[in-house]
């Protein structure tokens, strides 16, 4: 009888764990909204895990983002360019009722977007057939910490100092085996702004409602959405 109860308990435990939710509750107690993704709880559907594994492989050691692509602002030579980097961003869209703060369905997906906040000097490993105004999503780059100015290159005379990007030979790949082993040893990865959730202050409306004169929500800048950092753990 005792042996039967133990076997029954183990069976129930295995069934429960195989259907466990890999997503921990969203933690809004931090300055940024965070949510743990628990790899050990993933069931048969591994589609989200595959996306997260790919996202982890797009991070450099230390958490600095690798840039996936560039838009050429000025071609200096076949291996030197002034560029804006392309980076993964969450893009959210919804119906007109949602934009008016009346609720409605919204969708979020990760997309490569040109980041125009900072201009960079790019040096590539081999000549590229790119001219001013053209883009490529095939070039993997990283920031070196160097700064170039007009004394280094006359093309920078009108720009002042700009930071330097270099082309990476390849992504710093982590194998699936390494990924799992490192997680089991207690390592974790943070994926900044991986998805969005409804803003807690305005409940996803984007404004503060009629009682407050439909004032725009300052927490989410009237978008109705708050970014969520994924913390990937075992």
mmCIF file of C-alpha atoms in Angstrom:
data_model
loop_
_atom_site.group_PDB
_atom_site.id
_atom_site.type_symbol
_atom_site.label_atom_id
_atom_site.label_comp_id
_atom_site.label_asym_id
_atom_site.label_seq_id
_atom_site.Cartn_x
_atom_site.Cartn_y
_atom_site.Cartn_z
ATOM 1 C CA UNK A 1 0.000 0.000 0.000
ATOM 2 C CA UNK A 2 2.791 2.432 0.977
ATOM 3 C CA UNK A 3 4.708 1.603 -2.217
ATOM 4 C CA UNK A 4 1.566 2.211 -4.298
ATOM 5 C CA UNK A 5 1.049 5.655 -2.706
ATOM 6 C CA UNK A 6 4.683 6.623 -3.405
ATOM 7 C CA UNK A 7 4.388 5.598 -7.069
ATOM 8 C CA UNK A 8 1.108 7.518 -7.360
ATOM 9 C CA UNK A 9 2.723 10.629 -5.851
ATOM 10 C CA UNK A 10 5.652 10.444 -8.312
ATOM 11 C CA UNK A 11 3.296 10.031 -11.242
ATOM 12 C CA UNK A 12 1.230 13.063 -10.223
ATOM 13 C CA UNK A 13 4.428 15.109 -9.718
ATOM 14 C CA UNK A 14 5.744 14.225 -13.187
ATOM 15 C CA UNK A 15 2.412 15.045 -14.828
ATOM 16 C CA UNK A 16 2.194 18.374 -13.008
ATOM 17 C CA UNK A 17 5.775 19.394 -13.824
ATOM 18 C CA UNK A 18 5.396 18.501 -17.515
ATOM 19 C CA UNK A 19 2.538 21.037 -17.766
ATOM 20 C CA UNK A 20 4.119 23.678 -15.520
ATOM 21 C CA UNK A 21 4.146 27.260 -16.726
ATOM 22 C CA UNK A 22 7.716 28.410 -17.538
ATOM 23 C CA UNK A 23 6.679 32.026 -16.919
ATOM 24 C CA UNK A 24 6.961 33.304 -13.361
ATOM 25 C CA UNK A 25 4.545 36.103 -12.365
ATOM 26 C CA UNK A 26 5.548 39.516 -13.712
ATOM 27 C CA UNK A 27 7.602 41.359 -11.077
ATOM 28 C CA UNK A 28 6.737 45.063 -11.063
ATOM 29 C CA UNK A 29 8.612 45.853 -7.836
ATOM 30 C CA UNK A 30 11.795 46.871 -9.665
ATOM 31 C CA UNK A 31 12.459 50.071 -11.569
ATOM 32 C CA UNK A 32 11.884 48.038 -14.728
ATOM 33 C CA UNK A 33 9.251 45.319 -15.084
ATOM 34 C CA UNK A 34 10.845 41.874 -14.979
ATOM 35 C CA UNK A 35 9.686 38.317 -15.573
ATOM 36 C CA UNK A 36 11.553 35.070 -15.080
ATOM 37 C CA UNK A 37 11.471 32.455 -17.827
ATOM 38 C CA UNK A 38 12.174 29.089 -16.200
ATOM 39 C CA UNK A 39 13.696 26.767 -18.779
ATOM 40 C CA UNK A 40 13.230 23.683 -16.572
ATOM 41 C CA UNK A 41 9.451 24.186 -16.700
ATOM 42 C CA UNK A 42 9.142 24.178 -20.495
ATOM 43 C CA UNK A 43 6.777 21.511 -21.777
ATOM 44 C CA UNK A 44 6.324 19.997 -25.232
ATOM 45 C CA UNK A 45 5.846 23.357 -26.950
ATOM 46 C CA UNK A 46 9.385 24.721 -27.213
ATOM 47 C CA UNK A 47 8.697 27.552 -29.672
ATOM 48 C CA UNK A 48 9.196 30.299 -27.073
ATOM 49 C CA UNK A 49 12.324 28.590 -25.722
ATOM 50 C CA UNK A 50 13.851 28.532 -29.223
ATOM 51 C CA UNK A 51 13.220 32.292 -29.589
ATOM 52 C CA UNK A 52 14.803 32.931 -26.195
ATOM 53 C CA UNK A 53 17.814 30.731 -26.999
ATOM 54 C CA UNK A 54 18.349 32.728 -30.210
ATOM 55 C CA UNK A 55 17.998 36.003 -28.272
ATOM 56 C CA UNK A 56 20.619 34.854 -25.742
ATOM 57 C CA UNK A 57 22.957 34.110 -28.638
ATOM 58 C CA UNK A 58 22.517 37.708 -29.786
ATOM 59 C CA UNK A 59 24.082 38.937 -26.547
ATOM 60 C CA UNK A 60 27.791 39.428 -25.987
ATOM 61 C CA UNK A 61 29.328 38.144 -22.782
ATOM 62 C CA UNK A 62 28.492 40.741 -20.151
ATOM 63 C CA UNK A 63 25.104 41.514 -21.676
ATOM 64 C CA UNK A 64 26.077 44.122 -24.306
ATOM 65 C CA UNK A 65 23.958 43.869 -27.422
ATOM 66 C CA UNK A 66 25.376 42.750 -30.733
ATOM 67 C CA UNK A 67 24.059 44.868 -33.613
ATOM 68 C CA UNK A 68 22.464 42.909 -36.445
ATOM 69 C CA UNK A 69 22.831 45.098 -39.522
ATOM 70 C CA UNK A 70 23.472 48.750 -40.429
ATOM 71 C CA UNK A 71 22.097 51.638 -42.479
ATOM 72 C CA UNK A 72 24.821 53.541 -44.345
ATOM 73 C CA UNK A 73 24.775 57.307 -43.772
ATOM 74 C CA UNK A 74 28.004 57.957 -45.682
ATOM 75 C CA UNK A 75 30.350 55.646 -47.595
ATOM 76 C CA UNK A 76 33.984 56.603 -46.942
ATOM 77 C CA UNK A 77 35.558 53.601 -48.659
ATOM 78 C CA UNK A 78 34.682 49.960 -49.351
ATOM 79 C CA UNK A 79 35.621 49.049 -45.751
ATOM 80 C CA UNK A 80 34.821 52.289 -43.884
ATOM 81 C CA UNK A 81 31.381 53.775 -43.395
ATOM 82 C CA UNK A 82 29.396 56.146 -41.216
ATOM 83 C CA UNK A 83 26.360 54.138 -40.140
ATOM 84 C CA UNK A 84 23.359 53.799 -37.895
ATOM 85 C CA UNK A 85 23.165 50.295 -36.359
ATOM 86 C CA UNK A 86 20.159 48.007 -36.609
ATOM 87 C CA UNK A 87 18.965 46.571 -33.312
ATOM 88 C CA UNK A 88 16.208 44.259 -32.151
ATOM 89 C CA UNK A 89 13.271 46.255 -30.792
ATOM 90 C CA UNK A 90 9.757 45.392 -29.681
ATOM 91 C CA UNK A 91 7.230 46.860 -32.108
ATOM 92 C CA UNK A 92 3.653 47.167 -30.835
ATOM 93 C CA UNK A 93 0.609 47.966 -32.893
ATOM 94 C CA UNK A 94 -3.140 47.910 -32.331
ATOM 95 C CA UNK A 95 -6.500 49.049 -33.638
ATOM 96 C CA UNK A 96 -7.771 52.628 -33.662
ATOM 97 C CA UNK A 97 -9.827 52.015 -30.501
ATOM 98 C CA UNK A 98 -6.642 51.074 -28.635
ATOM 99 C CA UNK A 99 -4.815 54.197 -29.826
ATOM 100 C CA UNK A 100 -7.728 56.279 -28.537
ATOM 101 C CA UNK A 101 -7.410 54.686 -25.116
ATOM 102 C CA UNK A 102 -10.591 52.637 -25.443
ATOM 103 C CA UNK A 103 -9.002 49.227 -25.174
ATOM 104 C CA UNK A 104 -8.718 46.718 -27.991
ATOM 105 C CA UNK A 105 -6.257 44.131 -29.192
ATOM 106 C CA UNK A 106 -2.567 44.921 -29.535
ATOM 107 C CA UNK A 107 0.289 42.842 -30.869
ATOM 108 C CA UNK A 108 3.994 42.935 -30.117
ATOM 109 C CA UNK A 109 6.802 41.423 -32.156
ATOM 110 C CA UNK A 110 10.571 41.749 -32.265
ATOM 111 C CA UNK A 111 11.856 43.522 -35.339
ATOM 112 C CA UNK A 112 15.160 44.859 -36.623
ATOM 113 C CA UNK A 113 14.945 48.641 -36.421
ATOM 114 C CA UNK A 114 17.450 51.323 -37.445
ATOM 115 C CA UNK A 115 18.641 53.083 -34.277
ATOM 116 C CA UNK A 116 19.268 56.726 -35.218
ATOM 117 C CA UNK A 117 20.155 57.885 -31.697
ATOM 118 C CA UNK A 118 23.919 57.638 -32.308
ATOM 119 C CA UNK A 119 26.117 57.715 -35.417
ATOM 120 C CA UNK A 120 29.029 55.264 -35.662
ATOM 121 C CA UNK A 121 32.220 54.800 -37.672
ATOM 122 C CA UNK A 122 32.199 51.230 -39.034
ATOM 123 C CA UNK A 123 35.242 49.244 -40.119
ATOM 124 C CA UNK A 124 34.489 45.984 -41.959
ATOM 125 C CA UNK A 125 36.633 42.890 -42.407
ATOM 126 C CA UNK A 126 36.245 42.842 -46.197
ATOM 127 C CA UNK A 127 34.963 45.249 -48.885
ATOM 128 C CA UNK A 128 31.204 45.804 -48.944
ATOM 129 C CA UNK A 129 29.067 46.746 -51.925
ATOM 130 C CA UNK A 130 27.012 49.317 -49.979
ATOM 131 C CA UNK A 131 26.505 52.994 -50.789
ATOM 132 C CA UNK A 132 24.977 55.930 -48.915
ATOM 133 C CA UNK A 133 21.329 55.285 -48.004
ATOM 134 C CA UNK A 134 21.474 51.496 -48.365
ATOM 135 C CA UNK A 135 20.942 48.986 -45.544
ATOM 136 C CA UNK A 136 22.086 45.466 -44.758
ATOM 137 C CA UNK A 137 20.886 43.053 -42.083
ATOM 138 C CA UNK A 138 23.724 40.582 -42.693
ATOM 139 C CA UNK A 139 26.518 42.502 -40.939
ATOM 140 C CA UNK A 140 27.124 41.674 -37.273
ATOM 141 C CA UNK A 141 28.868 44.516 -35.430
ATOM 142 C CA UNK A 142 29.959 45.415 -31.920
ATOM 143 C CA UNK A 143 31.073 48.637 -30.217
ATOM 144 C CA UNK A 144 34.824 48.770 -29.529
ATOM 145 C CA UNK A 145 34.964 51.708 -27.120
ATOM 146 C CA UNK A 146 37.222 53.626 -29.537
ATOM 147 C CA UNK A 147 36.436 57.156 -30.729
ATOM 148 C CA UNK A 148 37.403 58.647 -34.085
ATOM 149 C CA UNK A 149 37.374 62.327 -35.074
ATOM 150 C CA UNK A 150 38.508 64.543 -37.947
ATOM 151 C CA UNK A 151 42.178 63.961 -37.052
ATOM 152 C CA UNK A 152 41.691 60.244 -37.786
ATOM 153 C CA UNK A 153 39.605 60.665 -40.934
ATOM 154 C CA UNK A 154 38.760 63.807 -42.873
ATOM 155 C CA UNK A 155 35.255 62.471 -43.583
ATOM 156 C CA UNK A 156 34.465 63.142 -39.913
ATOM 157 C CA UNK A 157 35.203 66.870 -40.158
ATOM 158 C CA UNK A 158 31.534 67.802 -39.936
ATOM 159 C CA UNK A 159 30.595 65.239 -37.312
ATOM 160 C CA UNK A 160 33.078 65.653 -34.452
ATOM 161 C CA UNK A 161 33.971 62.497 -32.542
ATOM 162 C CA UNK A 162 32.022 59.310 -33.203
ATOM 163 C CA UNK A 163 32.293 55.887 -31.610
ATOM 164 C CA UNK A 164 33.633 52.927 -33.560
ATOM 165 C CA UNK A 165 31.868 49.741 -34.615
ATOM 166 C CA UNK A 166 33.742 46.744 -35.947
ATOM 167 C CA UNK A 167 32.392 43.828 -37.897
ATOM 168 C CA UNK A 168 32.261 40.592 -35.925
ATOM 169 C CA UNK A 169 33.251 37.394 -37.682
ATOM 170 C CA UNK A 170 30.195 35.634 -36.243
ATOM 171 C CA UNK A 171 27.834 35.657 -33.312
ATOM 172 C CA UNK A 172 29.405 34.419 -30.045
ATOM 173 C CA UNK A 173 27.410 31.224 -30.275
ATOM 174 C CA UNK A 174 26.385 29.250 -27.206
ATOM 175 C CA UNK A 175 25.463 25.650 -27.930
ATOM 176 C CA UNK A 176 22.228 24.233 -26.569
ATOM 177 C CA UNK A 177 24.254 21.919 -24.335
ATOM 178 C CA UNK A 178 26.272 24.853 -22.922
ATOM 179 C CA UNK A 179 23.083 26.856 -22.482
ATOM 180 C CA UNK A 180 21.440 24.161 -20.350
ATOM 181 C CA UNK A 181 24.630 23.322 -18.410
ATOM 182 C CA UNK A 182 25.292 26.958 -17.501
ATOM 183 C CA UNK A 183 21.695 27.470 -16.413
ATOM 184 C CA UNK A 184 21.879 24.393 -14.169
ATOM 185 C CA UNK A 185 24.997 25.852 -12.549
ATOM 186 C CA UNK A 186 23.007 28.930 -11.582
ATOM 187 C CA UNK A 187 23.891 31.287 -14.437
ATOM 188 C CA UNK A 188 21.154 33.484 -15.881
ATOM 189 C CA UNK A 189 20.701 35.861 -18.800
ATOM 190 C CA UNK A 190 18.772 39.128 -18.945
ATOM 191 C CA UNK A 191 16.985 40.005 -22.182
ATOM 192 C CA UNK A 192 16.140 43.728 -21.925
ATOM 193 C CA UNK A 193 12.752 44.928 -23.210
ATOM 194 C CA UNK A 194 11.925 41.485 -24.588
ATOM 195 C CA UNK A 195 8.171 42.040 -24.613
ATOM 196 C CA UNK A 196 5.546 44.492 -23.377
ATOM 197 C CA UNK A 197 2.581 44.306 -20.963
ATOM 198 C CA UNK A 198 -0.215 46.722 -20.121
ATOM 199 C CA UNK A 199 0.948 49.727 -18.122
ATOM 200 C CA UNK A 200 -0.047 49.297 -14.471
ATOM 201 C CA UNK A 201 -0.740 52.997 -13.886
ATOM 202 C CA UNK A 202 -3.215 53.540 -16.732
ATOM 203 C CA UNK A 203 -4.266 49.865 -17.117
ATOM 204 C CA UNK A 204 -3.208 49.872 -20.761
ATOM 205 C CA UNK A 205 -5.361 52.840 -21.814
ATOM 206 C CA UNK A 206 -2.563 55.353 -22.348
ATOM 207 C CA UNK A 207 -4.458 58.054 -20.427
ATOM 208 C CA UNK A 208 -5.706 58.569 -16.874
ATOM 209 C CA UNK A 209 -9.425 58.482 -17.657
ATOM 210 C CA UNK A 210 -12.245 61.023 -17.649
ATOM 211 C CA UNK A 211 -11.944 61.843 -13.942
ATOM 212 C CA UNK A 212 -8.455 63.191 -14.642
ATOM 213 C CA UNK A 213 -9.366 64.930 -17.880
ATOM 214 C CA UNK A 214 -7.989 62.122 -20.055
ATOM 215 C CA UNK A 215 -4.488 63.308 -19.182
ATOM 216 C CA UNK A 216 -1.771 61.275 -20.872
ATOM 217 C CA UNK A 217 -0.109 58.649 -18.704
ATOM 218 C CA UNK A 218 3.422 59.747 -17.881
ATOM 219 C CA UNK A 219 4.618 56.268 -16.881
ATOM 220 C CA UNK A 220 4.146 54.782 -20.362
ATOM 221 C CA UNK A 221 4.220 58.032 -22.347
ATOM 222 C CA UNK A 222 0.628 57.419 -23.454
ATOM 223 C CA UNK A 223 1.472 54.117 -25.177
ATOM 224 C CA UNK A 224 -0.438 51.975 -22.682
ATOM 225 C CA UNK A 225 2.470 49.534 -22.609
ATOM 226 C CA UNK A 226 5.405 48.847 -20.286
ATOM 227 C CA UNK A 227 8.576 46.988 -21.373
ATOM 228 C CA UNK A 228 9.404 43.688 -19.688
ATOM 229 C CA UNK A 229 12.928 42.345 -19.160
ATOM 230 C CA UNK A 230 13.121 38.546 -19.358
ATOM 231 C CA UNK A 231 15.360 36.864 -16.792
ATOM 232 C CA UNK A 232 16.258 33.434 -18.213
ATOM 233 C CA UNK A 233 16.878 30.939 -15.380
ATOM 234 C CA UNK A 234 16.864 27.195 -14.914
#
